[in-house]
Amino acid sequence: MKYRLLAILLMAFNINALADSVDATTLTTNRADGTKINYYLIDQKEDSKSDTLLLILQGSDCNSALNIKSIFTDYKNIWPQSDLLLIEKYGIDKSLVYSADAERKDCPTAYLKKDNPKQRVEDIAAVLSTINKERNYDNLVVIGGSEGAVIANLLAASNHDVDATISFNGGGQWFIDDVLHSISSEQTDVDKTKESVEGFKGFAQHILNSEPFDIEVSGHGYNWWRQMLSIDQLSTLKSVNTPLLIVQGGIDKSVSPQKVTDMMSELQKSGKENIEFRFYENLDHRFNNSAGQEQLANVITDMNSWLKKTLNAD
């Protein structure tokens, strides 16, 4: 069964592929089902060993992490003196040619069937366990945007080895609210918007009330949709006890800035003092302003300043 929905914008990182491939050795560790997790451990400072491991989590796209340009041009600068860790999603390796198409026809079948938030968190834990057997870093910093933000939050809630987390433009308490916001933001025709909204609500209810079945919507299968629609981010964040910075753009069309603000208000009421919130009123999902000018470098500078304070580093 295949549903036709609006393309849902969930990739926070820039969508341009790298002009040249990053030279990174593929490392592997095993999953419980016998398949391999592909990952890359990249020294950002080749002349000395770093005491910090920076894990960057991509959004919801079906691409190799090595082909996300902004990871290497921008996001690595959140902590440039760290070693950089990238982990491929289920079924993906660096041989997969880059595509900006959310419903690309060559996305691996294993990815469509097996990729989901729970699997990503389990894969990260397995990779970190493997790395820790060979080297113990003093600090583990995790950053992620959009779907990557959701994964970063889940990891911080479940893994006590995480020292600091930065999640940006990851949405509010419930994923369905962000999808409906995205639909409404992209549509100009009132009747079509209403039709699309009602259609997605019906789709969501079908997913939540059905046993697993064969489906591909916006480049994802049943398990991904079921889990994303079931995750309560407010509950997740209440379980995070390590430093966490949540960043949100105020003109984001992919997730609802209002729902994020509402969620942060609830967290504040609950007394969570380890979570800091920064709201950039005039920035969108990719940190461009209303004039289309990129402000990512400024946001990364702010993230770096927060990390310096959090890790008590110069």
Backbone as numpy.savetxt, mean C-alpha at the origin, in Angstrom:
# Nx Ny Nz CAx CAy CAz Cx Cy Cz
-17.09 -15.73 -13.80 -17.94 -14.54 -13.80 -17.05 -13.30 -13.80
-17.38 -12.30 -14.62 -16.58 -11.09 -14.67 -17.49 -9.87 -14.67
-17.27 -8.98 -13.70 -18.05 -7.76 -13.60 -17.30 -6.63 -14.27
-18.04 -5.70 -14.84 -17.43 -4.50 -15.41 -17.74 -3.34 -14.47
-16.71 -2.81 -13.87 -16.85 -1.67 -12.97 -15.95 -0.55 -13.44
-16.12 0.61 -12.83 -15.18 1.68 -13.09 -13.79 1.24 -12.66
-12.78 1.72 -13.37 -11.41 1.47 -12.93 -11.22 2.17 -11.59
-10.76 1.44 -10.60 -10.60 1.98 -9.26 -9.14 2.36 -9.05
-8.89 3.62 -8.75 -7.52 4.11 -8.61 -7.01 3.81 -7.21
-6.11 2.84 -7.14 -5.59 2.43 -5.83 -4.07 2.48 -5.78
-3.43 2.94 -6.83 -1.98 2.96 -6.85 -1.48 4.34 -6.45
-0.86 4.42 -5.29 -0.40 5.72 -4.80 0.91 6.12 -5.45
1.69 5.15 -5.87 2.98 5.47 -6.46 2.81 5.89 -7.92
3.77 6.66 -8.41 3.71 7.11 -9.80 3.61 5.91 -10.73
2.88 6.06 -11.82 2.61 4.93 -12.68 3.61 4.79 -13.82
4.62 5.65 -13.89 5.62 5.54 -14.94 6.58 4.40 -14.65
6.84 3.58 -15.66 7.81 2.51 -15.50 9.21 3.09 -15.50
10.15 2.33 -14.95 11.53 2.77 -14.97 12.07 2.76 -16.38
12.87 3.78 -16.71 13.49 3.82 -18.03 14.50 2.69 -18.16
15.21 2.38 -17.08 16.17 1.27 -17.05 15.85 0.40 -15.85
16.02 -0.89 -16.04 15.73 -1.82 -14.96 16.70 -1.61 -13.81
16.21 -1.76 -12.59 17.06 -1.68 -11.43 17.85 -2.97 -11.32
19.14 -2.84 -11.07 19.99 -4.02 -10.94 19.87 -4.56 -9.53
19.02 -5.55 -9.35 18.80 -6.12 -8.03 18.73 -7.64 -8.14
19.44 -8.30 -7.26 19.44 -9.75 -7.24 18.15 -10.26 -6.61
17.52 -11.22 -7.27 16.31 -11.82 -6.73 16.67 -12.80 -5.62
16.13 -12.56 -4.45 16.27 -13.47 -3.32 14.93 -14.17 -3.12
14.94 -15.34 -2.51 13.68 -16.06 -2.33 13.62 -16.69 -0.94
12.40 -16.88 -0.50 12.12 -17.70 0.68 10.81 -18.42 0.42
10.53 -19.45 1.19 9.39 -20.32 0.89 8.12 -19.92 1.62
7.01 -20.11 0.94 5.70 -20.05 1.59 5.35 -21.44 2.11
4.31 -21.49 2.93 3.85 -22.77 3.47 3.35 -23.70 2.37
2.85 -23.10 1.25 2.32 -23.94 0.17 3.41 -24.40 -0.80
4.68 -24.08 -0.50 5.78 -24.55 -1.33 6.21 -23.60 -2.42
5.45 -22.52 -2.66 5.86 -21.55 -3.67 6.89 -20.59 -3.10
7.55 -19.85 -3.99 8.61 -18.95 -3.61 8.11 -17.51 -3.49
8.60 -16.82 -2.48 8.40 -15.37 -2.35 9.65 -14.71 -2.91
9.48 -13.85 -3.89 10.61 -13.13 -4.47 10.77 -11.78 -3.77
12.00 -11.46 -3.39 12.24 -10.17 -2.75 13.63 -9.65 -3.10
13.85 -8.37 -2.80 15.11 -7.70 -3.13 15.59 -6.90 -1.93
16.85 -7.05 -1.60 17.47 -6.31 -0.51 18.58 -5.47 -1.13
18.36 -4.17 -1.15 19.22 -3.26 -1.89 19.96 -2.34 -0.93
21.29 -2.32 -1.02 22.09 -1.40 -0.21 22.02 -0.01 -0.81
21.50 0.94 -0.05 21.46 2.33 -0.54 22.79 3.04 -0.27
23.56 2.53 0.68 24.89 3.08 0.97 25.89 1.93 0.88
26.50 1.80 -0.28 27.36 0.65 -0.53 28.66 0.71 0.27
29.05 1.89 0.75 30.33 2.02 1.44 30.25 1.69 2.93
29.04 1.45 3.44 28.91 1.13 4.86 27.61 0.37 5.09
27.58 -0.36 6.21 26.39 -1.11 6.56 25.39 -0.21 7.26
24.13 -0.37 6.93 23.08 0.43 7.55 22.52 -0.29 8.76
22.07 0.48 9.73 21.41 -0.12 10.90 19.90 -0.13 10.75
19.40 0.37 9.60 17.95 0.48 9.38 17.53 -0.22 8.10
16.45 -0.96 8.17 15.85 -1.60 7.00 14.57 -0.86 6.66
14.46 -0.38 5.42 13.29 0.35 4.96 12.50 -0.54 4.00
11.32 -0.95 4.43 10.43 -1.77 3.60 9.40 -0.86 2.95
9.39 -0.84 1.62 8.43 -0.02 0.88 7.40 -0.95 0.22
6.13 -0.70 0.50 5.04 -1.54 0.01 4.26 -0.82 -1.08
4.21 -1.39 -2.27 3.50 -0.78 -3.38 1.99 -0.90 -3.20
1.26 -0.22 -4.09 -0.20 -0.25 -4.05 -0.77 -1.51 -4.66
-1.91 -1.38 -5.32 -2.67 -2.57 -5.72 -2.39 -3.04 -7.14
-1.37 -2.50 -7.77 -1.13 -2.83 -9.18 -0.49 -4.20 -9.36
-0.71 -4.77 -10.52 -0.10 -6.04 -10.91 1.19 -5.74 -11.66
2.23 -5.39 -10.91 3.54 -5.06 -11.48 4.62 -5.50 -10.52
5.81 -5.71 -11.06 6.96 -5.96 -10.21 7.30 -4.69 -9.44
7.66 -4.85 -8.17 8.05 -3.70 -7.35 9.25 -2.98 -7.95
10.07 -3.69 -8.70 11.25 -3.07 -9.30 10.88 -2.10 -10.42
9.64 -2.15 -10.88 9.21 -1.27 -11.96 8.38 -0.08 -11.49
8.35 0.17 -10.19 7.64 1.33 -9.67 8.64 2.47 -9.54
8.62 3.36 -10.50 9.66 4.39 -10.63 9.83 5.23 -9.38
8.73 5.65 -8.78 8.82 6.60 -7.68 9.45 6.00 -6.42
9.47 4.67 -6.32 10.17 4.06 -5.19 11.63 4.45 -5.22
12.22 4.46 -6.41 13.65 4.69 -6.55 14.02 6.15 -6.75
13.07 6.94 -7.23 13.36 8.36 -7.44 12.96 9.21 -6.24
12.00 8.73 -5.46 11.46 9.57 -4.39 11.37 8.87 -3.04
10.58 7.79 -2.96 10.23 7.22 -1.66 11.43 6.64 -0.91
12.46 6.20 -1.61 13.65 5.70 -0.91 14.31 6.81 -0.09
14.03 8.07 -0.45 14.64 9.20 0.25 13.97 9.50 1.59
12.92 8.77 1.91 12.34 8.91 3.24 13.39 8.57 4.30
14.24 7.60 4.00 15.37 7.28 4.88 16.51 6.75 4.01
17.23 7.66 3.33 18.21 7.26 2.31 19.41 6.50 2.83
19.66 6.56 4.14 20.79 5.83 4.71 20.45 4.39 5.07
19.25 3.95 4.74 18.81 2.59 5.08 19.12 1.61 3.95
19.01 0.33 4.27 18.91 -0.70 3.23 17.44 -0.76 2.81
17.22 -1.05 1.54 15.87 -1.01 0.98 15.38 -2.43 0.71
14.19 -2.74 1.22 13.58 -4.05 1.02 12.30 -3.91 0.21
12.21 -4.68 -0.87 11.01 -4.75 -1.70 10.59 -6.21 -1.81
9.30 -6.46 -1.69 8.78 -7.83 -1.72 7.72 -7.95 -2.81
7.91 -8.90 -3.70 6.96 -9.10 -4.77 5.68 -9.76 -4.25
4.58 -9.44 -4.89 3.32 -10.10 -4.56 3.29 -11.53 -5.12
2.33 -12.29 -4.67 2.18 -13.69 -5.06 2.13 -13.81 -6.59
3.00 -14.66 -7.14 2.96 -14.94 -8.57 3.72 -13.97 -9.44
4.34 -12.95 -8.84 5.03 -11.92 -9.62 6.54 -12.01 -9.41
7.29 -11.83 -10.49 8.73 -11.66 -10.40 9.14 -10.55 -11.34
10.42 -10.22 -11.38 10.88 -9.05 -12.13 10.81 -9.23 -13.64
10.48 -10.43 -14.11 10.34 -10.63 -15.56 9.03 -10.06 -16.09
8.07 -9.74 -15.20 6.78 -9.21 -15.64 6.96 -7.80 -16.19
6.64 -7.62 -17.46 6.78 -6.32 -18.11 5.80 -5.32 -17.49
6.26 -4.08 -17.33 5.43 -3.06 -16.70 4.19 -2.73 -17.53
3.07 -2.51 -16.84 1.84 -2.05 -17.49 1.07 -1.15 -16.53
0.53 -0.05 -17.06 -0.30 0.85 -16.26 -1.77 0.46 -16.30
-2.10 -0.60 -17.03 -3.48 -1.05 -17.19 -3.90 -1.84 -15.94
-4.91 -1.35 -15.24 -5.37 -2.02 -14.02 -5.96 -3.39 -14.32
-6.38 -3.62 -15.56 -6.97 -4.90 -15.93 -6.14 -5.55 -17.04
-4.83 -5.51 -16.88 -3.93 -6.06 -17.89 -4.24 -7.54 -18.15
-4.11 -7.94 -19.40 -4.48 -9.30 -19.78 -3.41 -10.32 -19.42
-2.18 -9.87 -19.16 -1.10 -10.81 -18.89 -0.76 -10.92 -17.41
-1.65 -10.43 -16.54 -1.40 -10.56 -15.11 -1.42 -12.05 -14.74
-0.42 -12.54 -14.02 -0.34 -13.98 -13.73 -1.58 -14.52 -13.03
-2.02 -15.69 -13.45 -3.19 -16.32 -12.85 -3.00 -16.54 -11.35
-1.79 -16.91 -10.95 -1.51 -17.13 -9.53 -1.73 -15.87 -8.72
-1.38 -14.73 -9.29 -1.60 -13.45 -8.61 -3.10 -13.19 -8.43
-3.86 -13.38 -9.49 -5.30 -13.12 -9.43 -6.00 -14.02 -8.42
-5.51 -15.23 -8.26 -6.15 -16.17 -7.34 -5.65 -16.04 -5.91
-4.39 -15.68 -5.74 -3.77 -15.79 -4.42 -3.43 -14.45 -3.76
-3.32 -13.37 -4.52 -2.94 -12.10 -3.90 -4.09 -11.55 -3.06
-3.78 -11.21 -1.81 -4.76 -10.61 -0.91 -4.00 -10.03 0.28
-4.63 -9.16 1.07 -3.91 -8.55 2.20 -3.30 -9.54 3.18
-4.04 -10.57 3.56 -3.52 -11.56 4.51 -2.27 -12.24 3.95
-2.31 -12.58 2.67 -1.17 -13.23 2.04 0.04 -12.30 2.02
-0.19 -11.02 1.73 0.92 -10.07 1.70 1.58 -9.95 3.08
0.77 -9.88 4.12 1.33 -9.77 5.47 2.10 -11.04 5.84
1.56 -12.19 5.48 2.26 -13.45 5.76 3.58 -13.51 5.00
3.58 -13.06 3.75 4.81 -13.06 2.95 5.86 -12.14 3.56
5.42 -10.97 4.00 6.36 -10.03 4.62 6.97 -10.64 5.87
6.16 -11.28 6.70 6.66 -11.90 7.92 7.69 -12.98 7.60
7.42 -13.76 6.55 8.36 -14.82 6.16 9.68 -14.25 5.69
9.62 -13.19 4.89 10.85 -12.56 4.40 11.64 -11.94 5.55
10.96 -11.25 6.44 11.64 -10.62 7.57 12.29 -11.68 8.46
11.62 -12.81 8.64 12.19 -13.89 9.43 13.47 -14.41 8.79
13.46 -14.55 7.48 14.64 -15.00 6.76 15.79 -14.01 6.89
15.49 -12.73 6.72 16.52 -11.69 6.82 17.10 -11.63 8.23
16.25 -11.76 9.23 16.70 -11.66 10.62 17.64 -12.80 11.02
17.57 -13.92 10.31 18.49 -15.02 10.59 19.90 -14.69 10.14
20.00 -13.78 9.17 21.30 -13.42 8.63 21.82 -12.09 9.18
20.89 -11.21 9.50 21.31 -9.91 10.00 20.19 -9.26 10.81
20.55 -8.74 11.95 19.59 -8.04 12.80 19.76 -6.54 12.64
18.77 -5.89 12.06 18.79 -4.43 11.93 18.30 -3.81 13.24
18.85 -2.65 13.57 18.40 -1.96 14.77 16.99 -1.41 14.60
16.67 -1.00 13.36 15.36 -0.38 13.10 14.72 -0.99 11.86
13.42 -1.23 11.93 12.63 -1.62 10.77 11.58 -0.54 10.54
11.67 0.13 9.39 10.72 1.17 9.03 9.89 0.68 7.85
8.58 0.82 7.93 7.67 0.34 6.89 6.87 1.50 6.36
6.84 1.66 5.03 6.00 2.69 4.42 5.17 2.07 3.30
3.97 2.60 3.13 3.12 2.10 2.06 2.04 3.11 1.73
1.65 3.13 0.47 0.60 4.02 0.03 -0.56 3.27 -0.57
-1.76 3.78 -0.40 -2.99 3.19 -0.92 -3.14 1.77 -0.37
-3.24 0.74 -1.21 -3.30 -0.62 -0.65 -2.07 -0.89 0.20
-0.92 -0.38 -0.21 0.29 -0.57 0.57 0.17 0.01 1.97
-0.62 1.09 2.11 -0.86 1.67 3.44 -1.67 0.71 4.31
-2.66 0.08 3.72 -3.48 -0.90 4.45 -2.60 -2.05 4.94
-1.70 -2.52 4.06 -0.81 -3.62 4.42 0.16 -3.18 5.52
0.69 -1.95 5.39 1.61 -1.43 6.40 0.93 -1.37 7.76
-0.33 -0.93 7.80 -1.06 -0.86 9.06 -1.30 -2.25 9.65
-1.68 -3.20 8.79 -1.89 -4.57 9.26 -0.60 -5.16 9.81
0.51 -4.89 9.14 1.80 -5.40 9.60 2.18 -4.80 10.95
1.99 -3.49 11.07 2.33 -2.82 12.33 1.48 -3.35 13.49
0.25 -3.73 13.19 -0.64 -4.25 14.23 -0.28 -5.67 14.66
0.42 -6.40 13.78 0.67 -7.82 14.05 2.13 -8.15 14.31
3.05 -7.24 13.97 4.48 -7.53 14.06 5.17 -6.53 14.98
5.65 -7.02 16.11 6.25 -6.13 17.10 7.66 -5.68 16.73
8.19 -6.23 15.64 9.52 -5.83 15.21 9.52 -4.52 14.44
8.35 -4.05 14.03 8.25 -2.79 13.30 8.49 -1.64 14.26
9.48 -0.79 13.95 9.82 0.33 14.83 9.07 1.61 14.46
8.75 1.78 13.20 8.02 2.98 12.76 7.33 2.68 11.44
6.14 3.24 11.28 5.34 3.01 10.08 4.83 4.33 9.54
4.88 4.47 8.21 4.27 5.62 7.54 3.29 5.07 6.52
2.02 5.38 6.67 1.02 4.96 5.70 0.33 6.19 5.15
0.19 6.23 3.83 -0.36 7.44 3.22 -1.46 7.12 2.21
-2.48 7.94 2.25 -3.60 7.84 1.31 -4.17 6.42 1.25
-4.36 5.85 2.45 -4.81 4.47 2.55 -6.28 4.28 2.84
-7.01 5.38 2.94 -8.45 5.26 3.12 -8.90 5.24 4.56
-10.21 5.24 4.73 -10.81 5.30 6.05 -11.08 3.92 6.63
-12.07 3.87 7.51 -12.34 2.63 8.24 -12.76 1.50 7.31
-13.61 1.79 6.33 -14.16 0.75 5.46 -13.83 1.05 4.01
-13.33 0.03 3.31 -12.92 0.16 1.92 -14.07 0.57 1.01
-15.27 0.08 1.30 -16.40 0.40 0.42 -16.64 1.91 0.35
-16.43 2.61 1.46 -16.62 4.06 1.45 -15.64 4.74 0.50
-14.42 4.21 0.44 -13.42 4.80 -0.44 -13.72 4.51 -1.91
-14.19 3.29 -2.18 -14.56 2.97 -3.57 -15.73 3.85 -4.03
-16.74 4.02 -3.17 -17.88 4.86 -3.54 -17.45 6.32 -3.73
-16.51 6.77 -2.91 -15.96 8.12 -3.09 -15.25 8.23 -4.43
-14.47 7.19 -4.79 -13.75 7.19 -6.06 -14.73 7.24 -7.24
-15.79 6.44 -7.17 -16.79 6.43 -8.23 -17.43 7.80 -8.38
-17.83 8.39 -7.27 -18.49 9.70 -7.29 -17.57 10.80 -7.77
-16.28 10.69 -7.44 -15.31 11.71 -7.83 -15.00 11.68 -9.32
-15.06 10.49 -9.91 -14.69 10.34 -11.31 -15.87 10.55 -12.27
-17.10 10.43 -11.78 -18.28 10.56 -12.62 -18.83 11.99 -12.56
-19.29 12.50 -13.69 -19.93 13.82 -13.71 -21.43 13.71 -13.95
-21.87 12.64 -14.57 -23.28 12.42 -14.82 -23.96 11.86 -13.57
-24.94 12.58 -13.06 -25.60 12.20 -11.80 -26.25 10.82 -11.91
-26.95 10.56 -13.00 -27.64 9.28 -13.15 -26.66 8.12 -13.26
-25.58 8.34 -14.02 -24.57 7.29 -14.16 -23.85 7.04 -12.84
-23.63 8.13 -12.09 -22.99 7.98 -10.78 -23.85 7.13 -9.87
-25.15 7.44 -9.84 -26.07 6.68 -8.99 -26.10 5.22 -9.41
-26.13 4.98 -10.71 -26.15 3.61 -11.22 -24.88 2.86 -10.82
-23.72 3.53 -10.96 -22.45 2.90 -10.61 -22.34 2.62 -9.12
-22.80 3.57 -8.32 -22.76 3.41 -6.86 -23.62 2.22 -6.44
-24.85 2.16 -6.96 -25.74 1.06 -6.60 -25.20 -0.27 -7.11
-24.59 -0.23 -8.30 -24.00 -1.43 -8.85 -22.87 -1.97 -7.99
-22.02 -1.06 -7.50 -20.92 -1.52 -6.66 -21.42 -2.00 -5.30
-22.41 -1.34 -4.75 -22.98 -1.81 -3.48 -23.49 -3.25 -3.62
-24.16 -3.50 -4.75 -24.67 -4.85 -4.99 -23.53 -5.85 -5.15
-22.50 -5.44 -5.86 -21.32 -6.29 -6.04 -20.69 -6.60 -4.69
-20.52 -5.58 -3.84 -19.90 -5.77 -2.53 -20.71 -6.74 -1.68
-22.03 -6.59 -1.67 -22.86 -7.49 -0.90 -22.78 -8.92 -1.42
-22.67 -9.05 -2.74 -22.55 -10.38 -3.33 -21.25 -11.04 -2.89
-20.16 -10.29 -2.90 -18.86 -10.81 -2.46 -18.93 -11.23 -0.99
-19.49 -10.38 -0.16 -19.49 -10.62 1.28 -20.43 -11.76 1.69
-21.39 -12.08 0.84 -22.39 -13.08 1.20 -22.31 -14.34 0.35
-21.21 -14.50 -0.38 -21.07 -15.66 -1.26 -19.83 -16.47 -0.89
-19.89 -17.76 -1.18 -18.70 -18.59 -1.08 -17.75 -18.21 -2.22
-16.46 -18.53 -2.09 -15.50 -18.17 -3.14 -15.95 -18.64 -4.52
-15.76 -17.76 -5.51 -16.09 -18.10 -6.89 -15.12 -17.38 -7.81
-15.06 -17.81 -9.05 -14.12 -17.28 -10.02 -14.55 -15.89 -10.46
-13.68 -14.92 -10.23 -14.02 -13.54 -10.55 -12.75 -12.75 -10.79
-12.84 -11.77 -11.68 -11.74 -10.83 -11.89 -12.35 -9.45 -12.10
-12.11 -8.55 -11.15 -12.63 -7.19 -11.23 -11.50 -6.22 -10.92
-11.26 -5.29 -11.83 -10.19 -4.31 -11.66 -8.86 -4.96 -11.29
-8.59 -6.12 -11.90 -7.31 -6.77 -11.70 -7.18 -7.54 -10.41
-8.32 -7.91 -9.77 -8.26 -8.64 -8.51 -9.32 -9.74 -8.48
-9.02 -10.78 -7.69 -9.93 -11.90 -7.55 -10.77 -11.83 -6.30
-11.53 -12.90 -6.06 -12.49 -12.95 -4.95 -11.83 -12.69 -3.60
-10.73 -13.39 -3.32 -10.12 -13.28 -2.00 -9.67 -11.86 -1.68
-9.12 -11.18 -2.68 -8.70 -9.79 -2.48 -9.90 -8.92 -2.15
-10.95 -9.03 -2.96 -12.13 -8.19 -2.73 -12.79 -8.51 -1.39
-12.91 -9.78 -1.06 -13.57 -10.17 0.20 -12.80 -9.60 1.40
-11.49 -9.72 1.36 -10.70 -9.23 2.49 -10.69 -7.70 2.55
-10.53 -7.05 1.42 -10.50 -5.59 1.43 -11.82 -5.02 1.93
-12.91 -5.65 1.56 -14.23 -5.17 2.00 -14.51 -5.51 3.46
-13.74 -6.42 4.03 -13.98 -6.86 5.41 -13.06 -6.18 6.42
-11.96 -5.61 5.98 -10.99 -5.02 6.90 -11.57 -3.78 7.57
-11.49 -3.76 8.88 -11.88 -2.60 9.69 -10.59 -1.87 10.07
-10.27 -0.81 9.33 -9.00 -0.12 9.58 -8.96 0.57 10.94
-10.09 1.02 11.42 -10.12 1.64 12.74 -9.69 0.63 13.80
-10.23 -0.57 13.72 -9.86 -1.62 14.66 -8.39 -1.98 14.51
-7.92 -2.06 13.27 -6.50 -2.36 13.02 -5.61 -1.33 13.68
-5.92 -0.06 13.47 -5.07 1.01 14.00 -5.10 1.06 15.52
-6.20 0.68 16.11 -6.27 0.63 17.58 -5.33 -0.43 18.13
-4.94 -1.40 17.31 -4.05 -2.47 17.74 -2.58 -2.14 17.51
-2.31 -1.03 16.85 -0.92 -0.62 16.61 -0.40 0.12 17.84
0.73 -0.34 18.37 1.28 0.28 19.58 2.65 0.92 19.35
3.14 0.87 18.13 4.41 1.50 17.78 4.14 2.79 17.02
5.14 3.67 16.87 4.92 4.95 16.19 4.41 4.77 14.76
3.37 5.51 14.44 2.74 5.44 13.13 2.34 6.83 12.67
2.76 7.18 11.47 2.37 8.44 10.84 1.40 8.15 9.72
0.20 8.73 9.79 -0.79 8.60 8.73 -0.86 9.92 7.98
-0.72 9.84 6.66 -0.69 11.02 5.81 -1.84 10.93 4.81
-2.56 12.04 4.63 -3.69 12.03 3.72 -3.79 13.33 2.95
-4.03 13.21 1.64 -4.26 14.38 0.80 -5.72 14.79 0.84
-5.97 16.09 0.86 -7.33 16.60 1.03 -8.17 16.59 -0.23
-7.54 16.44 -1.42 -8.31 16.40 -2.67 -8.11 15.05 -3.36
-7.92 14.04 -2.55 -7.75 12.68 -3.03 -9.07 12.18 -3.63
-9.04 11.72 -4.87 -10.23 11.20 -5.52 -10.33 9.68 -5.43
-9.27 9.04 -4.95 -9.26 7.58 -4.88 -9.75 7.05 -3.55
-9.45 7.76 -2.48 -9.99 7.41 -1.16 -10.61 8.67 -0.56
-11.49 8.49 0.40 -12.24 9.61 0.95 -11.47 10.33 2.06
-11.01 11.56 1.80 -10.33 12.32 2.86 -11.22 12.51 4.09
-12.52 12.67 3.88 -13.43 12.87 5.01 -13.51 11.62 5.88
-13.57 10.45 5.25 -13.64 9.20 6.02 -12.34 8.96 6.79
-11.22 9.37 6.21 -9.95 9.25 6.92 -9.94 10.17 8.13
-10.40 11.41 7.93 -10.46 12.38 9.03 -11.39 11.89 10.13
-12.52 11.31 9.75 -13.46 10.76 10.74 -12.79 9.64 11.55
-12.07 8.78 10.85 -11.39 7.68 11.53 -10.33 8.18 12.49
-9.60 9.21 12.08 -8.56 9.75 12.95 -9.17 10.43 14.18
-10.34 11.02 14.02 -11.03 11.62 15.17 -11.41 10.55 16.19
-11.88 9.40 15.68 -12.22 8.29 16.58 -10.99 7.77 17.29
-9.87 7.70 16.58 -8.63 7.23 17.21 -8.18 8.20 18.30
-8.32 9.48 18.02 -7.94 10.48 19.01 -8.80 10.35 20.27
-10.08 10.12 20.05 -10.98 9.95 21.19 -10.62 8.72 22.02
-10.07 7.71 21.35 -9.72 6.47 22.05 -8.41 6.59 22.81
-7.71 7.72 22.64 -6.49 7.95 23.39 -5.23 7.38 22.78
-5.25 7.08 21.47 -4.06 6.55 20.81 -3.05 7.68 20.62
-1.99 7.67 21.43 -1.00 8.73 21.37 0.21 8.38 20.51
0.28 7.15 20.04 1.40 6.73 19.20 1.16 6.99 17.72
-0.04 7.46 17.37 -0.39 7.68 15.97 -0.52 9.18 15.70
0.23 9.64 14.70 0.20 11.05 14.31 -0.46 11.18 12.94
-1.20 12.24 12.74 -1.94 12.45 11.50 -1.53 13.77 10.86
-1.19 13.70 9.57 -0.87 14.91 8.83 -1.76 14.98 7.59
-2.45 16.07 7.46 -3.43 16.27 6.41 -2.96 17.40 5.50
-2.81 17.08 4.21 -2.37 18.07 3.23 -3.59 18.47 2.40
-4.17 19.58 2.78 -5.49 19.97 2.29 -5.56 20.06 0.77
-4.49 20.50 0.11 -4.55 20.79 -1.32 -3.80 19.76 -2.15
-3.63 18.52 -1.65 -2.89 17.51 -2.40 -3.78 16.30 -2.69
-3.51 15.65 -3.83 -4.33 14.52 -4.26 -3.67 13.18 -3.89
-4.11 12.11 -4.53 -3.66 10.76 -4.19 -2.17 10.56 -4.44
-1.63 11.28 -5.40 -0.20 11.17 -5.71 0.58 12.40 -5.26
-0.02 13.18 -4.37 0.60 14.37 -3.81 0.90 15.44 -4.85
-0.02 15.59 -5.80 -0.01 16.74 -6.70 -1.02 17.75 -6.17
-0.76 19.04 -6.37 -1.71 20.05 -5.91 -2.81 20.24 -6.93
-3.74 21.14 -6.65 -4.90 21.33 -7.51 -4.52 21.85 -8.89
-3.32 22.40 -9.02 -2.83 22.87 -10.32 -2.07 21.78 -11.06
-2.01 20.59 -10.47 -1.30 19.47 -11.10 0.19 19.47 -10.85
0.67 20.33 -9.97 2.10 20.42 -9.68 2.48 19.41 -8.59
3.53 18.66 -8.84 3.95 17.62 -7.92 4.56 18.22 -6.65
4.07 17.76 -5.51 4.57 18.22 -4.21 5.15 17.06 -3.40
5.43 15.95 -4.07 5.87 14.75 -3.38 7.16 14.98 -2.59
8.10 15.71 -3.17 9.38 15.94 -2.49 9.17 16.62 -1.15
8.23 17.56 -1.09 7.96 18.26 0.17 7.36 17.32 1.22
6.47 16.44 0.76 5.86 15.48 1.68 6.91 14.52 2.21
7.80 14.07 1.33 8.85 13.14 1.75 9.80 13.80 2.75
10.08 15.08 2.55 10.89 15.82 3.53 10.22 15.81 4.90
8.90 15.99 4.92 8.16 15.95 6.18 8.19 14.55 6.80
8.07 13.53 5.96 8.15 12.15 6.46 9.52 11.88 7.07
10.56 12.35 6.40 11.92 12.17 6.89 12.12 12.86 8.24
11.55 14.05 8.38 11.65 14.78 9.65 10.95 14.03 10.77
9.79 13.45 10.46 9.06 12.66 11.46 9.88 11.44 11.88
10.53 10.79 10.91 11.33 9.62 11.23 12.54 9.99 12.09
13.17 11.11 11.78 14.31 11.55 12.59 13.89 11.71 14.04
12.76 12.32 14.24 12.24 12.52 15.60 11.88 11.19 16.24
11.27 10.31 15.46 10.78 9.04 15.99 11.91 8.08 16.33
12.91 8.03 15.44 14.04 7.12 15.66 15.16 7.76 16.47
14.94 9.03 16.87 15.94 9.77 17.63 17.28 9.79 16.92
17.19 10.07 15.61 18.40 10.08 14.78 18.67 11.49 14.28
19.94 11.75 13.95 20.32 13.07 13.41 20.06 13.11 11.92
